[in-house]
Amino acid sequence: MWTYILRRLLQAVPTLLVISFLIFSLLYITPGDPVELILGTEDGTVTEEQRAVVEEQWGLDKPFLIRYANFVIDACRGDLGTSYATNQDVFESIMARMPSTLKLAGFSMLLALVVSVPLGILAALKHNSIWDSLATALATIGVSLPKFWFGLVLMIVFALKLGWLPSTGSADLSQGLGPFLKHIIMPASSLALGMAATQTRMIRSSMLDVLNQDYVRYARSKGLRERVVIWGHALKNAMIPVITVIGGEIGGLLGGAVVTESIFSWPGVGRLAMNSISKRDYPMIQGITLTLCISYLLVNLLIDIVYAWVDPRIRLDRK
């Protein structure tokens, strides 16, 4: 197991190097003068003396490859640079917002599982019935609806029309469970919609395949309760391919939260990214993108480990 984990971490190094080079290159050729952005004067009034001082201070006078090499070396030490807009450390700014994003992503995934697992099982057990058709229809609609549109609909209905929920902002658990749930339920539902729909379809398909296996028939022939057969034998094996899908969705949650956090003014990394893009804060954009890529790689590694735990037949050390 540890050999596999070490191998995967080493394989991630060239991937991260390619990603970091692409990020640095794209932002390097993006229109906009970094000196003017740093000084906050985009009207062309920067003098040559001011430009020379700023370029030397921020390392902008060095060749591209040297700047990129310095960026990689500093990133390995946990230094992602300094924000042009706020003059604050990029890594500290991201880490300050990361708990809010992880909280939203975790609650969204929990909400998606609470909806998709019972619905997928019901659709499989009631195959070709009205319940199966209803679950399939709901899953199709959920996949088709844009997250941002669904979020706006929730805001209009529950915040503006009914006044039941706050439209923006967040609340910590220390303020009480009620305020926390009121603030997180709409953005989490917006993010969970597509995931729940995809997982429902996957669980239904996987359960239909597992229910026709010999070991399920054998378990039923022994007189086991249907609940024991479903939850103890069928579901665990049916969830194996679903875990792979969930892993990809968890990684996508962090990136997908950008629009949702902006709509609901959720104080996470996604909203920070949108603000940084609007201000052309290149170091912050680079740091956020690299952090999300690293998170995605780590999530996929964790999913592989969970995959092997769920299915002992898989030996990771042999991969």
Coordinates of C-alpha atoms in Angstrom, one line a residue:
M1 CA 0.0 0.0 0.0
W2 CA 2.7 2.5 1.0
T3 CA 4.7 1.6 -2.1
Y4 CA 1.7 2.4 -4.2
I5 CA 1.1 5.7 -2.5
L6 CA 4.7 6.7 -2.9
R7 CA 4.6 5.8 -6.5
R8 CA 1.5 7.8 -7.1
L9 CA 3.0 10.8 -5.4
L10 CA 6.1 10.6 -7.5
Q11 CA 4.0 10.3 -10.7
A12 CA 2.2 13.5 -9.7
V13 CA 5.4 15.5 -9.8
P14 CA 5.7 15.8 -13.6
T15 CA 1.9 16.4 -13.8
L16 CA 2.2 19.3 -11.4
L17 CA 5.2 20.7 -13.3
V18 CA 3.3 20.7 -16.6
I19 CA 0.2 22.2 -15.0
S20 CA 2.3 24.9 -13.3
F21 CA 4.1 25.7 -16.5
L22 CA 0.8 26.1 -18.4
I23 CA -0.7 28.3 -15.7
F24 CA 2.4 30.5 -15.5
S25 CA 2.6 30.7 -19.3
L26 CA -1.0 31.6 -19.9
L27 CA -1.0 34.4 -17.3
Y28 CA 2.4 35.6 -18.6
I29 CA 0.9 36.3 -22.1
T30 CA -2.4 37.6 -20.7
P31 CA -3.0 41.3 -21.6
G32 CA -2.3 43.8 -18.8
D33 CA 0.7 45.5 -17.3
P34 CA 1.6 43.9 -14.0
V35 CA 3.4 47.1 -12.9
E36 CA 0.3 49.2 -13.4
L37 CA -1.8 46.6 -11.6
I38 CA 0.6 46.6 -8.6
L39 CA 0.6 50.4 -8.4
G40 CA -3.1 50.7 -9.1
T41 CA -2.6 53.1 -12.0
E42 CA -3.8 51.7 -15.3
D43 CA -3.9 55.1 -17.1
G44 CA -0.3 54.9 -18.4
T45 CA 1.1 57.5 -16.0
V46 CA 3.8 55.2 -14.5
T47 CA 7.2 56.7 -14.9
E48 CA 10.3 54.8 -16.0
E49 CA 11.8 55.1 -12.5
Q50 CA 8.7 53.7 -10.8
R51 CA 8.6 50.9 -13.3
A52 CA 12.2 50.0 -12.7
V53 CA 11.7 49.9 -8.9
V54 CA 8.6 47.8 -9.1
E55 CA 10.0 45.3 -11.6
E56 CA 13.2 44.8 -9.5
Q57 CA 11.2 44.5 -6.3
W58 CA 8.7 41.9 -7.7
G59 CA 11.3 40.1 -10.0
L60 CA 9.5 41.2 -13.1
D61 CA 12.8 42.3 -14.8
K62 CA 14.0 38.7 -15.0
P63 CA 13.6 36.4 -18.0
F64 CA 10.5 34.2 -18.3
L65 CA 12.3 30.9 -17.5
I66 CA 14.0 32.3 -14.4
R67 CA 10.8 33.7 -13.1
Y68 CA 9.1 30.3 -13.7
A69 CA 11.9 28.5 -11.9
N70 CA 11.7 30.8 -9.0
F71 CA 7.9 30.3 -8.9
V72 CA 8.3 26.5 -8.7
I73 CA 11.1 26.7 -6.1
D74 CA 9.0 29.1 -3.9
A75 CA 5.9 26.9 -4.4
C76 CA 7.8 23.9 -3.1
R77 CA 8.5 25.9 0.1
G78 CA 4.8 26.9 0.4
D79 CA 5.4 30.4 -0.9
L80 CA 2.9 31.2 -3.8
G81 CA 3.8 34.8 -4.0
T82 CA 2.2 38.0 -3.0
S83 CA -1.2 39.4 -4.2
Y84 CA -1.0 42.3 -6.5
A85 CA -4.4 43.6 -5.2
T86 CA -4.1 43.2 -1.5
N87 CA -0.3 42.8 -1.0
Q88 CA -1.0 39.8 1.2
D89 CA 0.6 36.3 1.1
V90 CA -1.2 34.2 -1.5
F91 CA -0.9 30.9 0.3
E92 CA -2.2 32.4 3.6
S93 CA -5.1 34.0 1.8
I94 CA -6.1 30.7 0.1
M95 CA -5.8 28.7 3.4
A96 CA -8.0 31.3 5.2
R97 CA -10.8 30.6 2.6
M98 CA -10.2 26.9 2.2
P99 CA -12.2 25.7 5.2
S100 CA -15.3 27.5 3.9
T101 CA -15.0 25.8 0.5
L102 CA -14.3 22.4 2.1
K103 CA -17.3 22.8 4.3
L104 CA -19.5 23.6 1.4
A105 CA -18.1 20.8 -0.7
G106 CA -18.5 18.2 2.1
F107 CA -22.1 19.2 2.8
S108 CA -22.9 19.1 -0.9
M109 CA -21.5 15.6 -1.3
L110 CA -23.3 14.4 1.8
L111 CA -26.6 15.9 0.5
A112 CA -26.0 14.3 -2.9
L113 CA -25.5 10.9 -1.3
V114 CA -28.5 11.2 1.0
V115 CA -30.6 11.7 -2.1
S116 CA -29.0 9.5 -4.7
V117 CA -28.4 6.3 -2.7
P118 CA -32.1 5.7 -1.7
L119 CA -33.3 6.9 -5.0
G120 CA -30.9 4.7 -7.0
I121 CA -31.7 1.6 -4.9
L122 CA -35.4 2.2 -5.2
A123 CA -35.2 2.6 -9.0
A124 CA -33.2 -0.7 -9.2
L125 CA -35.6 -2.7 -6.9
K126 CA -38.7 -1.3 -8.7
H127 CA -37.2 -1.8 -12.2
N128 CA -39.6 -0.8 -15.0
S129 CA -42.1 0.5 -12.5
I130 CA -43.4 4.1 -12.1
W131 CA -40.8 4.6 -9.4
D132 CA -38.0 3.6 -11.8
S133 CA -39.3 6.0 -14.4
L134 CA -39.7 8.8 -11.9
A135 CA -36.2 8.4 -10.6
T136 CA -34.7 8.2 -14.1
A137 CA -36.6 11.3 -15.1
L138 CA -35.5 13.3 -12.1
A139 CA -31.9 12.2 -12.7
T140 CA -32.1 13.3 -16.3
I141 CA -33.5 16.7 -15.3
G142 CA -30.8 17.1 -12.6
V143 CA -28.0 16.4 -15.1
S144 CA -29.5 18.9 -17.6
L145 CA -30.1 21.9 -15.3
P146 CA -27.2 24.3 -15.0
K147 CA -26.0 24.8 -11.4
F148 CA -26.0 28.5 -11.5
W149 CA -29.5 28.7 -12.9
F150 CA -30.8 26.3 -10.2
G151 CA -29.0 28.4 -7.6
L152 CA -30.7 31.6 -8.8
V153 CA -34.1 29.8 -8.8
L154 CA -33.5 28.7 -5.2
M155 CA -32.6 32.2 -4.2
I156 CA -35.6 33.8 -5.8
V157 CA -38.1 31.3 -4.3
F158 CA -36.8 30.7 -0.8
A159 CA -35.0 34.0 -0.1
L160 CA -36.8 36.7 -2.1
K161 CA -40.4 35.3 -2.4
L162 CA -40.8 33.2 0.8
G163 CA -38.1 34.8 3.0
W164 CA -37.3 31.6 4.6
L165 CA -33.5 31.6 4.0
P166 CA -30.8 34.2 3.7
S167 CA -29.8 34.9 0.2
T168 CA -26.1 35.5 0.8
G169 CA -23.4 35.0 3.4
S170 CA -22.4 32.2 5.7
A171 CA -22.6 31.1 9.3
D172 CA -20.2 29.0 11.3
L173 CA -21.3 26.0 13.4
S174 CA -20.2 28.0 16.5
Q175 CA -23.2 30.3 15.8
G176 CA -25.6 27.3 16.1
L177 CA -26.8 24.5 13.8
G178 CA -29.9 26.4 12.7
P179 CA -28.1 29.5 11.3
F180 CA -25.4 27.2 9.7
L181 CA -28.0 25.1 7.9
K182 CA -30.0 28.1 6.8
H183 CA -27.0 29.7 5.1
I184 CA -25.5 26.5 3.5
I185 CA -28.6 24.6 2.3
M186 CA -29.1 26.7 -0.9
P187 CA -25.5 26.8 -2.2
A188 CA -25.0 23.1 -1.2
S189 CA -28.2 22.1 -3.0
S190 CA -27.1 24.0 -6.1
L191 CA -23.8 22.1 -6.1
A192 CA -25.4 18.7 -5.1
L193 CA -28.0 18.7 -7.9
G194 CA -25.8 17.4 -10.7
M195 CA -23.9 15.0 -8.4
A196 CA -27.1 13.5 -7.1
A197 CA -28.4 13.0 -10.6
T198 CA -25.3 11.3 -11.8
Q199 CA -24.9 9.1 -8.7
T200 CA -28.6 8.1 -8.9
R201 CA -28.1 6.8 -12.5
M202 CA -24.9 5.0 -11.6
I203 CA -26.3 3.4 -8.5
R204 CA -29.4 2.2 -10.3
S205 CA -27.3 0.7 -13.2
S206 CA -24.8 -0.9 -10.8
M207 CA -27.5 -2.3 -8.5
L208 CA -29.4 -3.8 -11.4
D209 CA -26.2 -5.6 -12.4
V210 CA -25.4 -6.8 -8.9
L211 CA -28.9 -8.0 -8.1
N212 CA -28.6 -10.5 -11.0
Q213 CA -25.4 -12.0 -9.6
D214 CA -25.3 -15.6 -8.2
Y215 CA -24.2 -14.6 -4.7
V216 CA -27.3 -12.3 -4.3
R217 CA -29.5 -15.2 -5.4
Y218 CA -27.7 -17.5 -3.0
A219 CA -28.1 -15.0 -0.1
R220 CA -31.9 -14.8 -0.8
S221 CA -32.1 -18.6 -1.0
K222 CA -30.7 -18.9 2.5
G223 CA -33.7 -17.0 3.8
L224 CA -31.9 -13.8 4.6
R225 CA -34.0 -10.7 5.1
E226 CA -34.3 -8.5 2.0
R227 CA -32.8 -5.6 3.9
V228 CA -29.7 -7.7 4.8
V229 CA -29.4 -8.8 1.2
I230 CA -29.6 -5.3 -0.2
W231 CA -27.5 -3.4 2.4
G232 CA -25.1 -6.1 3.4
H233 CA -24.4 -7.9 0.1
A234 CA -25.6 -6.0 -3.0
L235 CA -25.0 -2.3 -2.1
K236 CA -21.4 -2.6 -1.1
N237 CA -20.4 -4.2 -4.4
A238 CA -22.7 -1.9 -6.4
M239 CA -20.9 1.1 -4.9
I240 CA -17.5 0.1 -6.3
P241 CA -17.9 1.8 -9.7
V242 CA -19.8 4.6 -8.0
I243 CA -16.8 5.4 -5.9
T244 CA -14.8 6.3 -9.0
V245 CA -17.5 8.7 -10.1
I246 CA -17.7 10.2 -6.6
G247 CA -14.0 10.8 -6.6
G248 CA -14.1 12.8 -9.9
E249 CA -17.1 14.8 -8.5
I250 CA -15.3 15.7 -5.3
G251 CA -12.4 17.1 -7.3
G252 CA -14.8 18.9 -9.6
L253 CA -16.6 20.3 -6.6
L254 CA -13.7 22.6 -5.6
G255 CA -13.6 24.1 -9.1
G256 CA -17.4 24.1 -9.6
A257 CA -17.8 26.1 -6.4
V258 CA -16.4 29.2 -8.1
V259 CA -19.7 30.3 -9.6
T260 CA -21.9 29.0 -6.8
E261 CA -19.8 30.8 -4.2
S262 CA -20.0 34.0 -6.2
I263 CA -23.8 33.8 -6.5
F264 CA -24.4 33.2 -2.8
S265 CA -21.4 35.4 -1.6
W266 CA -20.0 32.3 0.1
P267 CA -16.6 33.3 1.6
G268 CA -14.6 30.5 0.0
V269 CA -11.8 30.0 -2.5
G270 CA -14.2 30.1 -5.4
R271 CA -15.3 33.6 -4.6
L272 CA -11.7 34.6 -4.0
A273 CA -10.9 33.3 -7.5
M274 CA -13.6 35.3 -9.1
N275 CA -12.5 38.5 -7.3
S276 CA -8.9 37.9 -8.3
I277 CA -9.9 37.4 -12.0
S278 CA -11.9 40.6 -12.0
K279 CA -8.9 42.4 -10.6
R280 CA -6.4 40.6 -12.8
D281 CA -4.5 39.5 -9.7
Y282 CA -2.2 37.1 -11.4
P283 CA -0.3 35.6 -8.4
M284 CA -3.6 34.9 -6.6
I285 CA -5.0 33.2 -9.7
Q286 CA -1.9 31.1 -10.2
G287 CA -1.9 30.1 -6.5
I288 CA -5.6 29.1 -6.5
T289 CA -5.4 27.1 -9.7
L290 CA -2.3 25.2 -8.5
T291 CA -3.9 24.5 -5.1
L292 CA -7.0 23.2 -6.8
C293 CA -5.0 20.9 -9.1
I294 CA -3.1 19.5 -6.1
S295 CA -6.3 18.9 -4.2
Y296 CA -7.7 17.1 -7.3
L297 CA -4.7 14.8 -7.4
L298 CA -4.8 14.0 -3.7
V299 CA -8.6 13.3 -3.9
N300 CA -8.0 10.8 -6.7
L301 CA -5.3 9.1 -4.7
L302 CA -7.6 8.8 -1.7
I303 CA -10.4 7.4 -3.9
D304 CA -8.0 4.7 -5.1
I305 CA -7.2 3.7 -1.5
V306 CA -10.9 3.6 -0.6
Y307 CA -11.5 1.6 -3.7
A308 CA -9.1 -1.1 -2.6
W309 CA -10.6 -1.1 0.9
V310 CA -14.1 -1.6 -0.4
D311 CA -13.0 -4.4 -2.8
P312 CA -10.2 -6.4 -1.2
R313 CA -9.6 -8.2 -4.5
I314 CA -7.8 -5.1 -5.7
R315 CA -4.1 -5.0 -4.8
L316 CA -2.8 -1.6 -5.2
D317 CA 0.8 -2.7 -4.9
R318 CA 0.5 -4.7 -8.1
K319 CA -0.6 -1.7 -10.2

